[in-house]
Amino acid sequence: MTTLTRNITRLPRVPLAVLVLTITVVTVGQVLPRIAPAAHTPLTVPQVRNQDAGTAASSGAGAGADGDASSGEAFDPLAQAGAAVTTEDLTRIRADVTFWGDRFAKSPRDFISATRLAASEIELARATGDITAYLAADLAVDGALKAYPDYALALDYRGVVEVALHRFADARDNANAILADTPDDLTARATLGDASLELGDVKAAEDAFGKLIAADDSAAVRVRVSHLAFIEGRTADAVAASHSAVAAAIDEGAGASGLAWYQYQLGDTLINTGDRVGASAAYAAALAADPRSHLAYWGLARVAAADGRLDEAIADVSHAIAIVPLPEFVARRADLYRLRGTAGDARHEADDRKTVLAIAQLAGAAANVYDRTLAIYLAGSGGDPARALTLAQGEIAVRKDVYGYDALAWALLANDRPAEADDAMTTALGFGTRDAKLLYHAGMIKAALGDHGRARELLTASLTLDPSFDPLAASLARAALVDLP
């Protein structure tokens, strides 16, 4: 990938300005500034600039010859997927998919149209939560690279798709290949760090993010540094870096949806490290910046549930689901219905539990993206320990990070194998991560092994640190503490 190559295509390298931690598993929430939940109204991502692509607008697509859309911004393939789109935006995105898809179908060697199609499919995936759009983007990237194997922008999009589809090893290997040729490629460096951290290679992530922040001390990089610090148990550093990411986003002139995403990340860091009041303020700030942020609603639902305001928590998570129906959102609402237990809640809970599995099934070939979420869910309130263990074992075979070992431990415990669960949890805790969910799982495992003193210590630590991690699990932890001898 040379400067000459980029000049020939006349398409700029992807800006790092608003790179997102594609960490899989968003688990997130919102409270109302009090508006009724909109129908399915997803997220916005800026349109791709393309100076060589012809005039899409003349054929009904949203991007013109220079790729301008209503936002007028350049499309960042690794940008956060936390913004809300209007009906008009969604119409434009779908028109772009049709337009670039038709062009590529007519000219299979048109790598620019194939790349534009990939970008539009990524946009569609982010806007609707439809993970199968990433599969379509994957095919488009393959087509672009078949026609032009060294096309830099398509290589970047391939990394985005691989991370989104949880092909972390491929994302890592391809990022390393790009960096061997172009060591200053910041997008590849970010992808390498993200993929390495998801694979449990903390040292490689440290190296990638260290080089990244030395080259570009931006909000996007600071939020990565915050997440790495949290995984390593450096909670004060995580909080400081998350605050600085918000400050940098403001300095960089982030749009409303971008700023909301950084505020949400700050809220998550604060609540995970024991500051529920600060988290509530950050989530509220996210919602003020972007009143249709599903992440802000999810975060505020988490706060409300921990405070015992179950009606509000259910309302907030319902708003999040109306915007982007992620399975973890629906699973959490089912648990909240069980906890509240008012008239009709049992039926609502049963409906939501069916929906959790349906969402994953609809993902088709991309269903593996939800494997870890489902493993934790099925090992607990989902009530299918055998399947949970199968999913967790499949995950840990390819992704040996802290939460992979946690999911395996929890599934092993659900299958009455506490000694093996304890081994897996020991590995998980060895990463140093201070997460209330990990402490809860570890405490329940120790209780099953009869180590009552250690169980009490861990369960108490979990509830002290962050009782919002899971309202149903928190209630079970309290019950377990009462029952311990």
Short mmCIF file of C-alpha atoms in Angstrom, two decimals:
data_model
loop_
_atom_site.label_atom_id
_atom_site.label_comp_id
_atom_site.label_asym_id
_atom_site.label_seq_id
_atom_site.Cartn_x
_atom_site.Cartn_y
_atom_site.Cartn_z
CA MET A 1 0.00 0.00 0.00
CA THR A 2 1.91 2.97 -1.26
CA THR A 3 1.26 6.68 -1.50
CA LEU A 4 0.97 6.18 -5.26
CA THR A 5 -1.73 3.57 -4.71
CA ARG A 6 -3.73 5.95 -2.58
CA ASN A 7 -3.34 8.78 -5.08
CA ILE A 8 -4.56 6.55 -7.88
CA THR A 9 -7.72 5.64 -6.02
CA ARG A 10 -8.07 9.18 -4.64
CA LEU A 11 -9.69 7.80 -1.54
CA PRO A 12 -8.17 8.91 1.78
CA ARG A 13 -7.11 6.55 4.49
CA VAL A 14 -9.68 6.16 7.18
CA PRO A 15 -9.42 8.82 9.90
CA LEU A 16 -8.81 7.57 13.40
CA ALA A 17 -10.77 10.41 14.87
CA VAL A 18 -13.69 8.48 16.31
CA LEU A 19 -12.50 4.89 16.49
CA VAL A 20 -14.59 2.65 18.66
CA LEU A 21 -13.70 -0.18 20.94
CA THR A 22 -15.47 -2.90 19.11
CA ILE A 23 -15.78 -4.92 22.20
CA THR A 24 -18.32 -7.03 21.66
CA VAL A 25 -20.61 -6.94 23.75
CA VAL A 26 -22.28 -4.09 24.35
CA THR A 27 -24.50 -4.33 27.26
CA VAL A 28 -26.07 -1.02 27.71
CA GLY A 29 -29.10 1.29 28.70
CA GLN A 30 -31.19 4.44 28.88
CA VAL A 31 -33.70 6.59 30.75
CA LEU A 32 -36.23 8.93 29.24
CA PRO A 33 -35.95 12.60 28.97
CA ARG A 34 -39.18 11.42 28.70
CA ILE A 35 -40.21 10.54 25.23
CA ALA A 36 -42.21 7.57 24.07
CA PRO A 37 -40.12 4.77 22.57
CA ALA A 38 -39.82 5.29 18.86
CA ALA A 39 -40.41 2.42 16.52
CA HIS A 40 -37.17 0.74 15.44
CA THR A 41 -35.00 3.85 15.03
CA PRO A 42 -31.29 2.99 15.00
CA LEU A 43 -27.91 4.64 14.76
CA THR A 44 -26.29 7.07 12.43
CA VAL A 45 -22.89 6.85 10.85
CA PRO A 46 -21.46 9.45 8.48
CA GLN A 47 -21.56 8.69 4.76
CA VAL A 48 -18.50 7.57 2.84
CA ARG A 49 -16.65 10.08 0.76
CA ASN A 50 -15.83 8.78 -2.68
CA GLN A 51 -14.36 11.03 -5.33
CA ASP A 52 -14.22 8.38 -8.05
CA ALA A 53 -17.52 6.62 -7.66
CA GLY A 54 -19.79 8.55 -9.96
CA THR A 55 -23.04 10.19 -8.99
CA ALA A 56 -25.06 7.96 -6.76
CA ALA A 57 -27.52 10.71 -6.02
CA SER A 58 -28.68 10.80 -9.61
CA SER A 59 -29.75 7.19 -9.24
CA GLY A 60 -31.51 7.69 -5.93
CA ALA A 61 -28.76 6.83 -3.48
CA GLY A 62 -27.78 9.18 -0.72
CA ALA A 63 -24.17 9.81 -1.71
CA GLY A 64 -23.13 11.96 -4.63
CA ALA A 65 -19.97 11.89 -6.69
CA ASP A 66 -17.98 13.24 -3.80
CA GLY A 67 -19.75 10.96 -1.36
CA ASP A 68 -21.44 13.76 0.53
CA ALA A 69 -24.40 12.86 2.64
CA SER A 70 -26.52 14.98 4.88
CA SER A 71 -23.85 14.80 7.56
CA GLY A 72 -21.11 16.01 5.22
CA GLU A 73 -18.58 13.96 7.18
CA ALA A 74 -16.20 11.24 6.10
CA PHE A 75 -17.23 7.69 6.94
CA ASP A 76 -15.01 6.14 9.58
CA PRO A 77 -15.21 2.35 9.37
CA LEU A 78 -14.30 1.93 13.02
CA ALA A 79 -16.54 4.71 14.31
CA GLN A 80 -18.85 4.01 17.19
CA ALA A 81 -22.22 2.46 16.51
CA GLY A 82 -24.00 4.46 19.12
CA ALA A 83 -25.86 7.17 17.24
CA ALA A 84 -29.50 7.34 16.27
CA VAL A 85 -30.64 7.60 12.67
CA THR A 86 -33.77 9.07 11.28
CA THR A 87 -36.11 7.30 8.90
CA GLU A 88 -34.59 9.42 6.15
CA ASP A 89 -31.08 8.27 7.08
CA LEU A 90 -32.15 4.64 6.99
CA THR A 91 -33.79 5.14 3.61
CA ARG A 92 -30.56 6.68 2.31
CA ILE A 93 -28.43 3.84 3.67
CA ARG A 94 -30.63 1.23 2.03
CA ALA A 95 -30.62 3.18 -1.22
CA ASP A 96 -26.81 3.25 -1.07
CA VAL A 97 -26.73 -0.52 -0.55
CA THR A 98 -28.92 -1.00 -3.61
CA PHE A 99 -27.01 1.49 -5.75
CA TRP A 100 -23.51 0.21 -5.02
CA GLY A 101 -24.70 -3.39 -5.11
CA ASP A 102 -26.14 -2.92 -8.59
CA ARG A 103 -22.95 -1.26 -9.82
CA PHE A 104 -20.78 -4.01 -8.42
CA ALA A 105 -23.04 -6.74 -9.83
CA LYS A 106 -22.70 -5.22 -13.30
CA SER A 107 -18.92 -4.76 -13.00
CA PRO A 108 -17.34 -7.38 -10.71
CA ARG A 109 -13.91 -5.76 -11.12
CA ASP A 110 -15.21 -2.39 -9.91
CA PHE A 111 -13.38 -2.45 -6.58
CA ILE A 112 -14.50 1.06 -5.71
CA SER A 113 -18.19 0.17 -5.94
CA ALA A 114 -17.52 -3.03 -3.99
CA THR A 115 -15.82 -1.03 -1.26
CA ARG A 116 -18.64 1.52 -1.19
CA LEU A 117 -21.08 -1.38 -0.91
CA ALA A 118 -19.12 -2.77 2.05
CA ALA A 119 -19.20 0.63 3.76
CA SER A 120 -22.96 0.93 3.21
CA GLU A 121 -23.56 -2.55 4.62
CA ILE A 122 -21.47 -1.68 7.69
CA GLU A 123 -23.58 1.44 8.07
CA LEU A 124 -26.74 -0.64 7.79
CA ALA A 125 -25.51 -3.10 10.44
CA ARG A 126 -24.81 -0.28 12.84
CA ALA A 127 -28.09 1.44 12.09
CA THR A 128 -30.35 -1.55 12.58
CA GLY A 129 -28.45 -3.97 14.79
CA ASP A 130 -28.78 -6.54 11.98
CA ILE A 131 -25.54 -8.46 12.30
CA THR A 132 -26.15 -10.22 8.96
CA ALA A 133 -25.38 -6.96 7.18
CA TYR A 134 -21.78 -7.53 8.21
CA LEU A 135 -21.88 -10.81 6.30
CA ALA A 136 -22.92 -8.88 3.20
CA ALA A 137 -20.13 -6.37 3.87
CA ASP A 138 -17.71 -9.28 4.14
CA LEU A 139 -18.69 -10.52 0.68
CA ALA A 140 -18.32 -7.02 -0.75
CA VAL A 141 -14.85 -6.62 0.76
CA ASP A 142 -13.85 -9.98 -0.68
CA GLY A 143 -15.00 -8.77 -4.09
CA ALA A 144 -13.05 -5.54 -3.81
CA LEU A 145 -9.87 -7.30 -2.75
CA LYS A 146 -10.24 -9.92 -5.45
CA ALA A 147 -10.23 -7.12 -8.01
CA TYR A 148 -7.53 -5.08 -6.26
CA PRO A 149 -5.74 -7.05 -3.50
CA ASP A 150 -3.74 -4.04 -2.29
CA TYR A 151 -6.62 -1.59 -1.96
CA ALA A 152 -6.01 0.13 1.37
CA LEU A 153 -9.57 1.18 2.19
CA ALA A 154 -10.96 -2.29 1.52
CA LEU A 155 -8.28 -3.77 3.76
CA ASP A 156 -9.39 -1.44 6.52
CA TYR A 157 -13.02 -2.43 6.06
CA ARG A 158 -12.02 -6.08 6.22
CA GLY A 159 -10.61 -5.46 9.70
CA VAL A 160 -13.84 -3.77 10.76
CA VAL A 161 -15.94 -6.66 9.53
CA GLU A 162 -13.70 -9.29 11.09
CA VAL A 163 -13.88 -7.65 14.49
CA ALA A 164 -17.65 -7.16 14.19
CA LEU A 165 -18.08 -10.85 13.32
CA HIS A 166 -15.74 -11.90 16.15
CA ARG A 167 -13.09 -13.23 13.80
CA PHE A 168 -10.50 -11.77 16.10
CA ALA A 169 -7.60 -13.99 15.09
CA ASP A 170 -8.11 -13.09 11.44
CA ALA A 171 -8.39 -9.40 12.34
CA ARG A 172 -5.14 -9.60 14.31
CA ASP A 173 -3.28 -11.44 11.55
CA ASN A 174 -4.48 -9.12 8.81
CA ALA A 175 -3.64 -6.04 10.87
CA ASN A 176 -0.14 -7.40 11.42
CA ALA A 177 0.20 -7.96 7.67
CA ILE A 178 -0.83 -4.37 6.95
CA LEU A 179 1.55 -3.02 9.60
CA ALA A 180 4.45 -5.03 8.18
CA ASP A 181 3.97 -3.05 4.97
CA THR A 182 2.74 0.25 6.46
CA PRO A 183 3.87 0.64 10.09
CA ASP A 184 2.20 4.03 10.43
CA ASP A 185 -1.28 2.73 9.57
CA LEU A 186 -3.21 3.84 12.66
CA THR A 187 -6.41 2.04 11.71
CA ALA A 188 -4.57 -1.28 11.46
CA ARG A 189 -2.81 -0.52 14.75
CA ALA A 190 -6.16 0.09 16.44
CA THR A 191 -7.59 -3.11 14.99
CA LEU A 192 -4.54 -5.03 16.20
CA GLY A 193 -5.00 -3.73 19.73
CA ASP A 194 -8.73 -4.40 19.80
CA ALA A 195 -8.38 -7.93 18.42
CA SER A 196 -5.46 -8.77 20.70
CA LEU A 197 -7.37 -7.70 23.80
CA GLU A 198 -10.39 -9.75 22.76
CA LEU A 199 -8.10 -12.74 22.31
CA GLY A 200 -6.68 -12.30 25.80
CA ASP A 201 -3.25 -11.15 24.62
CA VAL A 202 -3.00 -8.19 26.97
CA LYS A 203 0.69 -7.56 26.29
CA ALA A 204 0.10 -7.26 22.55
CA ALA A 205 -2.79 -4.89 23.21
CA GLU A 206 -0.56 -2.80 25.50
CA ASP A 207 2.04 -2.55 22.76
CA ALA A 208 -0.49 -1.63 20.07
CA PHE A 209 -2.28 0.98 22.15
CA GLY A 210 1.01 2.42 23.42
CA LYS A 211 2.19 3.02 19.86
CA LEU A 212 -1.25 4.27 18.91
CA ILE A 213 -1.48 6.93 21.59
CA ALA A 214 2.07 8.08 20.88
CA ALA A 215 1.01 8.74 17.30
CA ASP A 216 -2.51 10.06 17.91
CA ASP A 217 -3.57 11.08 21.40
CA SER A 218 -7.25 11.28 20.46
CA ALA A 219 -10.53 10.48 22.16
CA ALA A 220 -10.75 7.23 20.22
CA VAL A 221 -7.38 6.09 21.49
CA ARG A 222 -7.94 7.27 25.06
CA VAL A 223 -11.11 5.22 25.35
CA ARG A 224 -9.13 2.15 24.29
CA VAL A 225 -6.50 2.90 26.90
CA SER A 226 -9.29 3.17 29.48
CA HIS A 227 -10.66 -0.24 28.59
CA LEU A 228 -7.22 -1.83 28.71
CA ALA A 229 -6.62 -0.32 32.15
CA PHE A 230 -9.93 -1.72 33.39
CA ILE A 231 -9.10 -5.20 32.13
CA GLU A 232 -5.76 -5.01 33.93
CA GLY A 233 -7.41 -3.91 37.17
CA ARG A 234 -6.00 -0.37 37.09
CA THR A 235 -9.36 1.17 37.89
CA ALA A 236 -8.15 4.69 38.73
CA ASP A 237 -6.29 4.84 35.41
CA ALA A 238 -9.38 3.56 33.61
CA VAL A 239 -11.55 6.29 35.09
CA ALA A 240 -8.99 9.01 34.36
CA ALA A 241 -8.57 7.90 30.76
CA SER A 242 -12.32 7.71 30.23
CA HIS A 243 -12.79 11.25 31.57
CA SER A 244 -10.00 12.45 29.29
CA ALA A 245 -11.62 10.71 26.31
CA VAL A 246 -14.79 12.74 26.85
CA ALA A 247 -12.74 15.93 27.15
CA ALA A 248 -10.88 15.08 23.95
CA ALA A 249 -14.13 14.32 22.13
CA ILE A 250 -15.41 17.77 23.07
CA ASP A 251 -12.14 19.39 21.95
CA GLU A 252 -12.29 17.47 18.67
CA GLY A 253 -15.79 18.75 18.01
CA ALA A 254 -17.50 15.37 18.19
CA GLY A 255 -21.08 15.41 16.99
CA ALA A 256 -23.99 14.75 19.31
CA SER A 257 -24.04 11.00 18.77
CA GLY A 258 -20.26 10.70 19.07
CA LEU A 259 -20.19 12.68 22.29
CA ALA A 260 -23.05 10.57 23.65
CA TRP A 261 -21.04 7.43 22.95
CA TYR A 262 -18.03 8.71 24.89
CA GLN A 263 -20.27 9.83 27.76
CA TYR A 264 -21.79 6.36 27.83
CA GLN A 265 -18.34 4.78 27.96
CA LEU A 266 -17.48 7.06 30.87
CA GLY A 267 -20.70 6.01 32.62
CA ASP A 268 -19.85 2.35 32.17
CA THR A 269 -16.35 2.84 33.52
CA LEU A 270 -17.69 4.70 36.55
CA ILE A 271 -20.44 2.22 37.40
CA ASN A 272 -18.10 -0.75 36.93
CA THR A 273 -15.65 0.82 39.36
CA GLY A 274 -18.24 1.61 42.03
CA ASP A 275 -19.38 5.17 41.26
CA ARG A 276 -23.08 4.75 40.48
CA VAL A 277 -23.88 8.42 41.10
CA GLY A 278 -21.20 9.56 38.67
CA ALA A 279 -22.31 6.94 36.17
CA SER A 280 -25.90 8.14 36.34
CA ALA A 281 -24.75 11.68 35.54
CA ALA A 282 -22.66 10.44 32.60
CA TYR A 283 -25.54 8.38 31.19
CA ALA A 284 -27.86 11.37 31.56
CA ALA A 285 -25.31 13.52 29.73
CA ALA A 286 -25.18 10.92 26.95
CA LEU A 287 -28.95 11.00 26.64
CA ALA A 288 -28.97 14.80 26.63
CA ALA A 289 -26.44 14.77 23.78
CA ASP A 290 -28.34 12.13 21.80
CA PRO A 291 -31.94 11.61 22.99
CA ARG A 292 -32.19 8.35 21.02
CA SER A 293 -29.05 6.68 22.30
CA HIS A 294 -29.89 3.06 23.08
CA LEU A 295 -26.67 2.86 25.09
CA ALA A 296 -27.63 5.75 27.36
CA TYR A 297 -31.04 4.18 28.02
CA TRP A 298 -29.37 0.88 28.82
CA GLY A 299 -26.97 2.50 31.27
CA LEU A 300 -29.72 4.40 33.03
CA ALA A 301 -31.80 1.22 33.23
CA ARG A 302 -28.86 -0.39 34.97
CA VAL A 303 -28.74 2.43 37.54
CA ALA A 304 -32.51 2.36 38.09
CA ALA A 305 -32.52 -1.42 38.66
CA ALA A 306 -29.68 -1.19 41.18
CA ASP A 307 -31.62 1.51 43.02
CA GLY A 308 -34.71 -0.71 43.13
CA ARG A 309 -36.70 1.42 40.68
CA LEU A 310 -37.85 -1.56 38.61
CA ASP A 311 -40.67 0.19 36.76
CA GLU A 312 -38.26 2.83 35.54
CA ALA A 313 -35.62 0.25 34.68
CA ILE A 314 -38.10 -1.72 32.57
CA ALA A 315 -39.23 1.45 30.80
CA ASP A 316 -35.64 2.45 30.07
CA VAL A 317 -34.52 -0.91 28.75
CA SER A 318 -37.70 -1.04 26.64
CA HIS A 319 -36.61 2.21 25.01
CA ALA A 320 -33.21 0.68 24.29
CA ILE A 321 -34.86 -2.38 22.74
CA ALA A 322 -37.13 -0.21 20.59
CA ILE A 323 -34.04 1.42 19.12
CA VAL A 324 -31.70 -1.58 18.78
CA PRO A 325 -33.02 -4.96 20.01
CA LEU A 326 -29.84 -6.60 21.26
CA PRO A 327 -30.31 -9.99 22.95
CA GLU A 328 -28.67 -8.83 26.19
CA PHE A 329 -31.23 -6.01 26.40
CA VAL A 330 -34.12 -8.41 26.01
CA ALA A 331 -32.60 -10.89 28.48
CA ARG A 332 -32.20 -8.16 31.06
CA ARG A 333 -35.81 -7.06 30.65
CA ALA A 334 -36.95 -10.66 31.17
CA ASP A 335 -35.01 -10.75 34.44
CA LEU A 336 -36.53 -7.43 35.50
CA TYR A 337 -40.02 -8.77 34.83
CA ARG A 338 -39.20 -11.77 37.02
CA LEU A 339 -37.98 -9.52 39.81
CA ARG A 340 -40.97 -7.21 39.66
CA GLY A 341 -43.55 -10.01 39.46
CA THR A 342 -46.67 -7.91 38.91
CA ALA A 343 -49.71 -8.96 36.90
CA GLY A 344 -48.73 -9.96 33.38
CA ASP A 345 -45.00 -9.97 34.08
CA ALA A 346 -44.66 -13.75 33.87
CA ARG A 347 -46.08 -13.70 30.35
CA HIS A 348 -43.84 -10.79 29.36
CA GLU A 349 -40.85 -12.61 30.78
CA ALA A 350 -41.65 -15.77 28.83
CA ASP A 351 -42.05 -13.77 25.62
CA ASP A 352 -38.71 -12.04 26.13
CA ARG A 353 -36.91 -15.30 26.80
CA LYS A 354 -38.17 -16.68 23.49
CA THR A 355 -37.06 -13.48 21.78
CA VAL A 356 -33.50 -13.73 23.11
CA LEU A 357 -33.01 -17.03 21.31
CA ALA A 358 -34.86 -15.84 18.22
CA ILE A 359 -32.55 -12.85 17.77
CA ALA A 360 -29.51 -15.11 17.82
CA GLN A 361 -31.13 -17.53 15.36
CA LEU A 362 -31.93 -14.69 12.96
CA ALA A 363 -28.23 -13.84 12.85
CA GLY A 364 -27.67 -16.99 10.80
CA ALA A 365 -24.01 -17.46 9.90
CA ALA A 366 -23.14 -14.58 12.24
CA ALA A 367 -24.84 -16.18 15.25
CA ASN A 368 -21.44 -16.86 16.85
CA VAL A 369 -21.31 -13.16 17.72
CA TYR A 370 -23.86 -13.86 20.45
CA ASP A 371 -22.32 -17.10 21.73
CA ARG A 372 -20.78 -15.63 24.87
CA THR A 373 -23.86 -13.61 25.73
CA LEU A 374 -25.99 -16.71 25.29
CA ALA A 375 -23.60 -18.89 27.29
CA ILE A 376 -23.91 -16.62 30.33
CA TYR A 377 -27.66 -16.29 29.84
CA LEU A 378 -28.36 -19.99 29.34
CA ALA A 379 -26.18 -20.94 32.29
CA GLY A 380 -28.34 -18.71 34.46
CA SER A 381 -31.89 -17.58 33.97
CA GLY A 382 -32.02 -18.97 30.42
CA GLY A 383 -32.16 -22.47 31.85
CA ASP A 384 -30.14 -24.54 29.34
CA PRO A 385 -26.84 -25.46 31.05
CA ALA A 386 -25.80 -28.06 28.48
CA ARG A 387 -26.03 -25.65 25.58
CA ALA A 388 -24.36 -22.94 27.67
CA LEU A 389 -21.35 -25.18 28.20
CA THR A 390 -21.11 -26.07 24.52
CA LEU A 391 -21.11 -22.39 23.60
CA ALA A 392 -18.62 -21.45 26.30
CA GLN A 393 -16.23 -24.24 25.31
CA GLY A 394 -16.41 -23.14 21.68
CA GLU A 395 -15.66 -19.57 22.70
CA ILE A 396 -12.67 -20.37 24.89
CA ALA A 397 -11.16 -22.51 22.16
CA VAL A 398 -10.62 -19.41 20.01
CA ARG A 399 -10.79 -16.50 22.45
CA LYS A 400 -8.91 -16.86 25.72
CA ASP A 401 -9.68 -13.56 27.39
CA VAL A 402 -10.91 -12.81 30.90
CA TYR A 403 -14.59 -12.96 30.01
CA GLY A 404 -14.15 -16.15 28.01
CA TYR A 405 -12.82 -17.92 31.09
CA ASP A 406 -15.59 -16.36 33.15
CA ALA A 407 -18.27 -17.68 30.78
CA LEU A 408 -16.67 -21.13 30.85
CA ALA A 409 -16.55 -21.14 34.64
CA TRP A 410 -20.18 -20.10 34.94
CA ALA A 411 -21.32 -22.74 32.45
CA LEU A 412 -19.30 -25.44 34.23
CA LEU A 413 -20.91 -24.51 37.54
CA ALA A 414 -24.36 -24.69 35.94
CA ASN A 415 -23.46 -28.25 34.89
CA ASP A 416 -22.51 -29.25 38.47
CA ARG A 417 -18.77 -29.21 37.80
CA PRO A 418 -17.62 -26.72 40.45
CA ALA A 419 -13.99 -27.88 40.71
CA GLU A 420 -13.45 -27.31 36.97
CA ALA A 421 -15.37 -24.07 37.25
CA ASP A 422 -13.00 -22.95 39.98
CA ASP A 423 -9.99 -23.64 37.77
CA ALA A 424 -11.44 -21.56 34.94
CA MET A 425 -12.42 -18.75 37.31
CA THR A 426 -8.92 -18.69 38.81
CA THR A 427 -7.60 -18.05 35.31
CA ALA A 428 -10.18 -15.31 34.75
CA LEU A 429 -9.32 -13.55 38.01
CA GLY A 430 -5.64 -13.82 37.11
CA PHE A 431 -6.11 -11.03 34.56
CA GLY A 432 -6.61 -8.66 37.49
CA THR A 433 -9.95 -7.33 36.30
CA ARG A 434 -12.14 -5.90 39.09
CA ASP A 435 -15.62 -6.66 37.78
CA ALA A 436 -18.60 -7.35 40.06
CA LYS A 437 -19.89 -10.05 37.72
CA LEU A 438 -16.60 -11.96 37.99
CA LEU A 439 -16.64 -11.65 41.77
CA TYR A 440 -20.23 -12.90 41.91
CA HIS A 441 -19.50 -15.92 39.73
CA ALA A 442 -16.36 -16.67 41.76
CA GLY A 443 -18.32 -16.40 45.00
CA MET A 444 -21.04 -18.76 43.86
CA ILE A 445 -18.42 -21.27 42.72
CA LYS A 446 -16.71 -21.14 46.13
CA ALA A 447 -20.08 -21.62 47.82
CA ALA A 448 -20.69 -24.74 45.72
CA LEU A 449 -17.28 -26.04 46.77
CA GLY A 450 -18.09 -25.46 50.44
CA ASP A 451 -15.50 -22.71 50.88
CA HIS A 452 -17.97 -20.55 52.76
CA GLY A 453 -15.52 -17.96 54.04
CA ARG A 454 -14.15 -17.18 50.60
CA ALA A 455 -17.66 -17.27 49.12
CA ARG A 456 -18.84 -14.67 51.63
CA GLU A 457 -15.83 -12.48 50.90
CA LEU A 458 -16.33 -12.58 47.13
CA LEU A 459 -20.10 -12.11 47.15
CA THR A 460 -19.84 -9.20 49.56
CA ALA A 461 -17.14 -7.62 47.39
CA SER A 462 -19.34 -8.01 44.32
CA LEU A 463 -22.33 -6.27 45.88
CA THR A 464 -20.16 -3.57 47.41
CA LEU A 465 -18.40 -2.82 44.14
CA ASP A 466 -21.35 -2.70 41.76
CA PRO A 467 -24.79 -4.17 42.54
CA SER A 468 -25.95 -2.96 39.12
CA PHE A 469 -23.98 -5.63 37.24
CA ASP A 470 -27.07 -7.85 37.04
CA PRO A 471 -30.18 -7.18 39.15
CA LEU A 472 -31.32 -10.81 39.26
CA ALA A 473 -27.83 -12.08 40.06
CA ALA A 474 -27.46 -9.43 42.75
CA SER A 475 -30.65 -10.67 44.41
CA LEU A 476 -29.32 -14.24 44.27
CA ALA A 477 -26.04 -13.09 45.79
CA ARG A 478 -27.89 -11.50 48.71
CA ALA A 479 -29.89 -14.69 49.22
CA ALA A 480 -26.72 -16.77 49.10
CA LEU A 481 -25.10 -14.61 51.76
CA VAL A 482 -28.09 -15.17 54.03
CA ASP A 483 -27.89 -18.92 53.51
CA LEU A 484 -24.15 -19.27 54.04
CA PRO A 485 -23.31 -20.84 57.40
#
